[in-house]
mmCIF file with all atom_site columns, C-alpha atoms in Angstrom:
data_model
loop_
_atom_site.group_PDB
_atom_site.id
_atom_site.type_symbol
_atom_site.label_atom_id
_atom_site.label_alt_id
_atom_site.label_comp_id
_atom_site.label_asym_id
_atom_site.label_entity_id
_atom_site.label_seq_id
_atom_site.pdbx_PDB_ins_code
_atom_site.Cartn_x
_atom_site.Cartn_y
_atom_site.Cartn_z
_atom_site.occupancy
_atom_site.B_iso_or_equiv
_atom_site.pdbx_formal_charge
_atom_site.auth_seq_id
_atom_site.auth_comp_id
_atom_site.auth_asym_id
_atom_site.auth_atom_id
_atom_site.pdbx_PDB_model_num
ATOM 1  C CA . UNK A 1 1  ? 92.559 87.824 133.659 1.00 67.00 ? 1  UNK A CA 1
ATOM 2  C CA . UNK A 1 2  ? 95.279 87.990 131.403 1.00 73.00 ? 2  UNK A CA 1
ATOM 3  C CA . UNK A 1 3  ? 97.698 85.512 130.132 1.00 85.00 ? 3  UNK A CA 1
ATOM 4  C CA . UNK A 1 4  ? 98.382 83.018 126.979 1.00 92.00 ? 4  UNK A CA 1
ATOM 5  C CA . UNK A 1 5  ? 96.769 80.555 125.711 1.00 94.00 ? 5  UNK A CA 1
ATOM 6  C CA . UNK A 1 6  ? 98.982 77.717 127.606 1.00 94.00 ? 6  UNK A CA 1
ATOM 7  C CA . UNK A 1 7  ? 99.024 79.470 130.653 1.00 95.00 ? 7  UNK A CA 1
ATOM 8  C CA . UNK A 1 8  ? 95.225 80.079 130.566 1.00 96.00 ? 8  UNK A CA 1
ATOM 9  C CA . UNK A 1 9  ? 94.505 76.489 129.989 1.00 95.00 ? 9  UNK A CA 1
ATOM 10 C CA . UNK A 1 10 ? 96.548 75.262 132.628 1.00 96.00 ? 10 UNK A CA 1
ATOM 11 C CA . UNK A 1 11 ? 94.569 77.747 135.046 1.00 96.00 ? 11 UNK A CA 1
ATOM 12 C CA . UNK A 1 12 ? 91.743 76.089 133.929 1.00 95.00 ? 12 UNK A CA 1
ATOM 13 C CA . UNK A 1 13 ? 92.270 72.398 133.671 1.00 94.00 ? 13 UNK A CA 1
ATOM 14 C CA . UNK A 1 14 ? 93.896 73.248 137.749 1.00 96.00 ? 14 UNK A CA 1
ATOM 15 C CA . UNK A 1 15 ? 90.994 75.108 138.959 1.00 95.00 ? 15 UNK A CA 1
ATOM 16 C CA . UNK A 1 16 ? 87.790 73.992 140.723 1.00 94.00 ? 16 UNK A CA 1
ATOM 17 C CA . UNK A 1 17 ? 85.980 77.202 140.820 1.00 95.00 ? 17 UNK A CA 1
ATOM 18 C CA . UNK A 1 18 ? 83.215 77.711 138.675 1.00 94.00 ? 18 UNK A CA 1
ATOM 19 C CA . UNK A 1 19 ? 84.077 82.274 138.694 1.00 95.00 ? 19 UNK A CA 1
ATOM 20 C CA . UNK A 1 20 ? 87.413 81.136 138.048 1.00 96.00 ? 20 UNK A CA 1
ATOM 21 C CA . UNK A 1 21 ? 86.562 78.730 134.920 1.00 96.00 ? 21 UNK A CA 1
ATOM 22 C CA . UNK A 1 22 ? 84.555 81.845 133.697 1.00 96.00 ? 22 UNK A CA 1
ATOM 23 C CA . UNK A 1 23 ? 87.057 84.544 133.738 1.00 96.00 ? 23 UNK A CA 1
ATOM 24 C CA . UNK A 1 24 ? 89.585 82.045 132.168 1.00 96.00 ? 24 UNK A CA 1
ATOM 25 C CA . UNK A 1 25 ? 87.311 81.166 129.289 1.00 96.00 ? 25 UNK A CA 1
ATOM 26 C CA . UNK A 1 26 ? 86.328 84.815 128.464 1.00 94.00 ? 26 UNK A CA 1
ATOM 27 C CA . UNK A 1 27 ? 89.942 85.816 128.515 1.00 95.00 ? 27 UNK A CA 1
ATOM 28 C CA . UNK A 1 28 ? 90.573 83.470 125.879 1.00 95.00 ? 28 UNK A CA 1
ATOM 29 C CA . UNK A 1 29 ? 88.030 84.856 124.066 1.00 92.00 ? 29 UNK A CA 1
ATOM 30 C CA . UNK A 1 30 ? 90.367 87.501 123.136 1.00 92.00 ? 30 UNK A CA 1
ATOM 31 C CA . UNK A 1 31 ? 92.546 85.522 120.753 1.00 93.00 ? 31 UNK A CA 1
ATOM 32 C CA . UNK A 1 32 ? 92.518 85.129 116.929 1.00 92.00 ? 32 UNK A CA 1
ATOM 33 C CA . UNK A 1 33 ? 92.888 81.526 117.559 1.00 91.00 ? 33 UNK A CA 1
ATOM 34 C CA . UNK A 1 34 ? 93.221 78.608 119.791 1.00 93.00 ? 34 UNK A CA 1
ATOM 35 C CA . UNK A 1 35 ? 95.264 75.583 119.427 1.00 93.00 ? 35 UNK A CA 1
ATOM 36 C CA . UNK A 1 36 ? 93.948 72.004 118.625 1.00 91.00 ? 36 UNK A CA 1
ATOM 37 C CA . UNK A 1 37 ? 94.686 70.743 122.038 1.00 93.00 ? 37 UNK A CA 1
ATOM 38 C CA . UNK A 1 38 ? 93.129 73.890 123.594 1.00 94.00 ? 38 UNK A CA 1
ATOM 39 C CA . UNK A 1 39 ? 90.154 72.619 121.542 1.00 92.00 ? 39 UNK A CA 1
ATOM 40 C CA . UNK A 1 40 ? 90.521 68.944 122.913 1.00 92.00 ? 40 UNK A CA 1
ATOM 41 C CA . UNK A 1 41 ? 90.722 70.520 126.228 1.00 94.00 ? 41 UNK A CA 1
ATOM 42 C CA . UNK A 1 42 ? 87.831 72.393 126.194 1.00 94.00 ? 42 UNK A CA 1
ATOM 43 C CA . UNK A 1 43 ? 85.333 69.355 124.437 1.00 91.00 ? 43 UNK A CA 1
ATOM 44 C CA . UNK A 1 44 ? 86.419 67.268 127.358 1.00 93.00 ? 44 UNK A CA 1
ATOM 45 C CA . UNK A 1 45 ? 85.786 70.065 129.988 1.00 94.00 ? 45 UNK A CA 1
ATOM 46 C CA . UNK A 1 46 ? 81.931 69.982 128.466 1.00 91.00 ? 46 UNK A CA 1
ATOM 47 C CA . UNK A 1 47 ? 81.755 66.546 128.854 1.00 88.00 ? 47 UNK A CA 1
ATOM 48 C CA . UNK A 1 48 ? 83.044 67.066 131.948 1.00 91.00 ? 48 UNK A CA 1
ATOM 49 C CA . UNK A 1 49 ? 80.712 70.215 133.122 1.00 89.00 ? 49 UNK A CA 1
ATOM 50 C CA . UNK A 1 50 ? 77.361 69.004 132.397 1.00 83.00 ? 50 UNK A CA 1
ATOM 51 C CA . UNK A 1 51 ? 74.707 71.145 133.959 1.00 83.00 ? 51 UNK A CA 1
ATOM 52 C CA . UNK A 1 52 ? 77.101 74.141 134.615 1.00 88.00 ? 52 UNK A CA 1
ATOM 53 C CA . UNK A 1 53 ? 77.184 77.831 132.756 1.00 92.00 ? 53 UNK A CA 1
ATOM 54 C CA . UNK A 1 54 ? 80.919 77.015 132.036 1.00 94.00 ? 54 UNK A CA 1
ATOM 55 C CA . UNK A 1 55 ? 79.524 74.450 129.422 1.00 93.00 ? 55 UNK A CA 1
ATOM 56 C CA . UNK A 1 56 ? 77.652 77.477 127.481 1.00 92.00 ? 56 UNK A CA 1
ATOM 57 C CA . UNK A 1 57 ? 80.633 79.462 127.241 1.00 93.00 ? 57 UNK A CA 1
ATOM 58 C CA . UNK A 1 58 ? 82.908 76.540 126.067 1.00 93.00 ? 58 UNK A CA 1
ATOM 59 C CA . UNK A 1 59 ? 80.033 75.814 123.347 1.00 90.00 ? 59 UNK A CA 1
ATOM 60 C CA . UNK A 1 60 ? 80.736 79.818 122.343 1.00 90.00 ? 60 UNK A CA 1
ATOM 61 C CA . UNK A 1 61 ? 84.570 79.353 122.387 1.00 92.00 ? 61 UNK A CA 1
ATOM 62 C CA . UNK A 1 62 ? 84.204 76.293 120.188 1.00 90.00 ? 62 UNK A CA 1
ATOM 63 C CA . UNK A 1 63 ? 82.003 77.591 117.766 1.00 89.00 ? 63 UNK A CA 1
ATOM 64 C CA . UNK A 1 64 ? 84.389 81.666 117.823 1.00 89.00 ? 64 UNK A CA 1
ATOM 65 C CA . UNK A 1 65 ? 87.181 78.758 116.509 1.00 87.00 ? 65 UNK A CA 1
ATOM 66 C CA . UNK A 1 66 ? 85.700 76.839 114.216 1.00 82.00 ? 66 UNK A CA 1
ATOM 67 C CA . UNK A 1 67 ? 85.708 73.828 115.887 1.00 78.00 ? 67 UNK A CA 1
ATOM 68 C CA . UNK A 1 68 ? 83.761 70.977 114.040 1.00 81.00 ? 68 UNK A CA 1
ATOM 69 C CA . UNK A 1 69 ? 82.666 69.086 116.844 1.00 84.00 ? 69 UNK A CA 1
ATOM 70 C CA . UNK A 1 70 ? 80.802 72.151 118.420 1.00 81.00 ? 70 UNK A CA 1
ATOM 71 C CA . UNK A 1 71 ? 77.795 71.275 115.954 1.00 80.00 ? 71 UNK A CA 1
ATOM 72 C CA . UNK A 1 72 ? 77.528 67.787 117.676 1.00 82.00 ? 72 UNK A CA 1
ATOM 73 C CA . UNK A 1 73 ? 77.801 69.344 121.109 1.00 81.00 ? 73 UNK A CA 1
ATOM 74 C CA . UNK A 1 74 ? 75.360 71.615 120.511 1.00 82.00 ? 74 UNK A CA 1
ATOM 75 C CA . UNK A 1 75 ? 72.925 69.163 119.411 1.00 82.00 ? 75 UNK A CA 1
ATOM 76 C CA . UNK A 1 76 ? 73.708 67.328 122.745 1.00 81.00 ? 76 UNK A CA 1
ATOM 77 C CA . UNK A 1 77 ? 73.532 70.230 124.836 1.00 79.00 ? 77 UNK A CA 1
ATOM 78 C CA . UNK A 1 78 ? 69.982 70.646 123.021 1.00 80.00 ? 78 UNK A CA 1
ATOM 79 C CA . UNK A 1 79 ? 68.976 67.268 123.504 1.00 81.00 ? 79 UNK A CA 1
ATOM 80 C CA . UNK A 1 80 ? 69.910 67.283 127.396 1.00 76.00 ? 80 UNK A CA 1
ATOM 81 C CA . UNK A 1 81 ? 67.631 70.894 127.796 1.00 64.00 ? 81 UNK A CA 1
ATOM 82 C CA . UNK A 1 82 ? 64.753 68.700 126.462 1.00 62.00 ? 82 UNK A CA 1
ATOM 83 C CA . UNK A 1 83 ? 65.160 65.530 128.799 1.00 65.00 ? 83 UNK A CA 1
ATOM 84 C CA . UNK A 1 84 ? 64.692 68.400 131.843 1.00 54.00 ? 84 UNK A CA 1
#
């Protein structure tokens, strides 16, 4: 899937299909960097995902970009694993 970042994230935030959300967020794996609301974008989409594969990759986009928060959601992510 090809595309820019604001078109990519746009996809995303509009689609409901789990494939979909995938191919989106390894396209935008492909860039050097991501904007800070990309990276708002994507922390609420793993809030938003619990349970779901799409949260993995969103933890791998965050921490590709540097994100600070993606310590704290990996801890959470952790923490959830070990309640199941």
């Amino acid at each position: 899937m090809g595309g820019d970042e604001k078109t990519l994230i746009s996809k995303f935030k509009a689609s409901n299909n789990i494939d979909e959300k995938m191919d989106i967020l390894f396209s935008m794996k492909k860039f050097k960097s991501i904007s800070e609301d990309t990276k708002n974008t994507l922390v609420k989409a793993y809030k938003e995902e619990k349970g779901s594969k799409v949260q993995i990759v969103i933890l791998e986009l965050l921490l590709k970009y540097n994100d600070a928060r993606s310590r704290d959601l990996i801890k959470d992510y952790l923490q959830g694993e070990n309640k199941n």
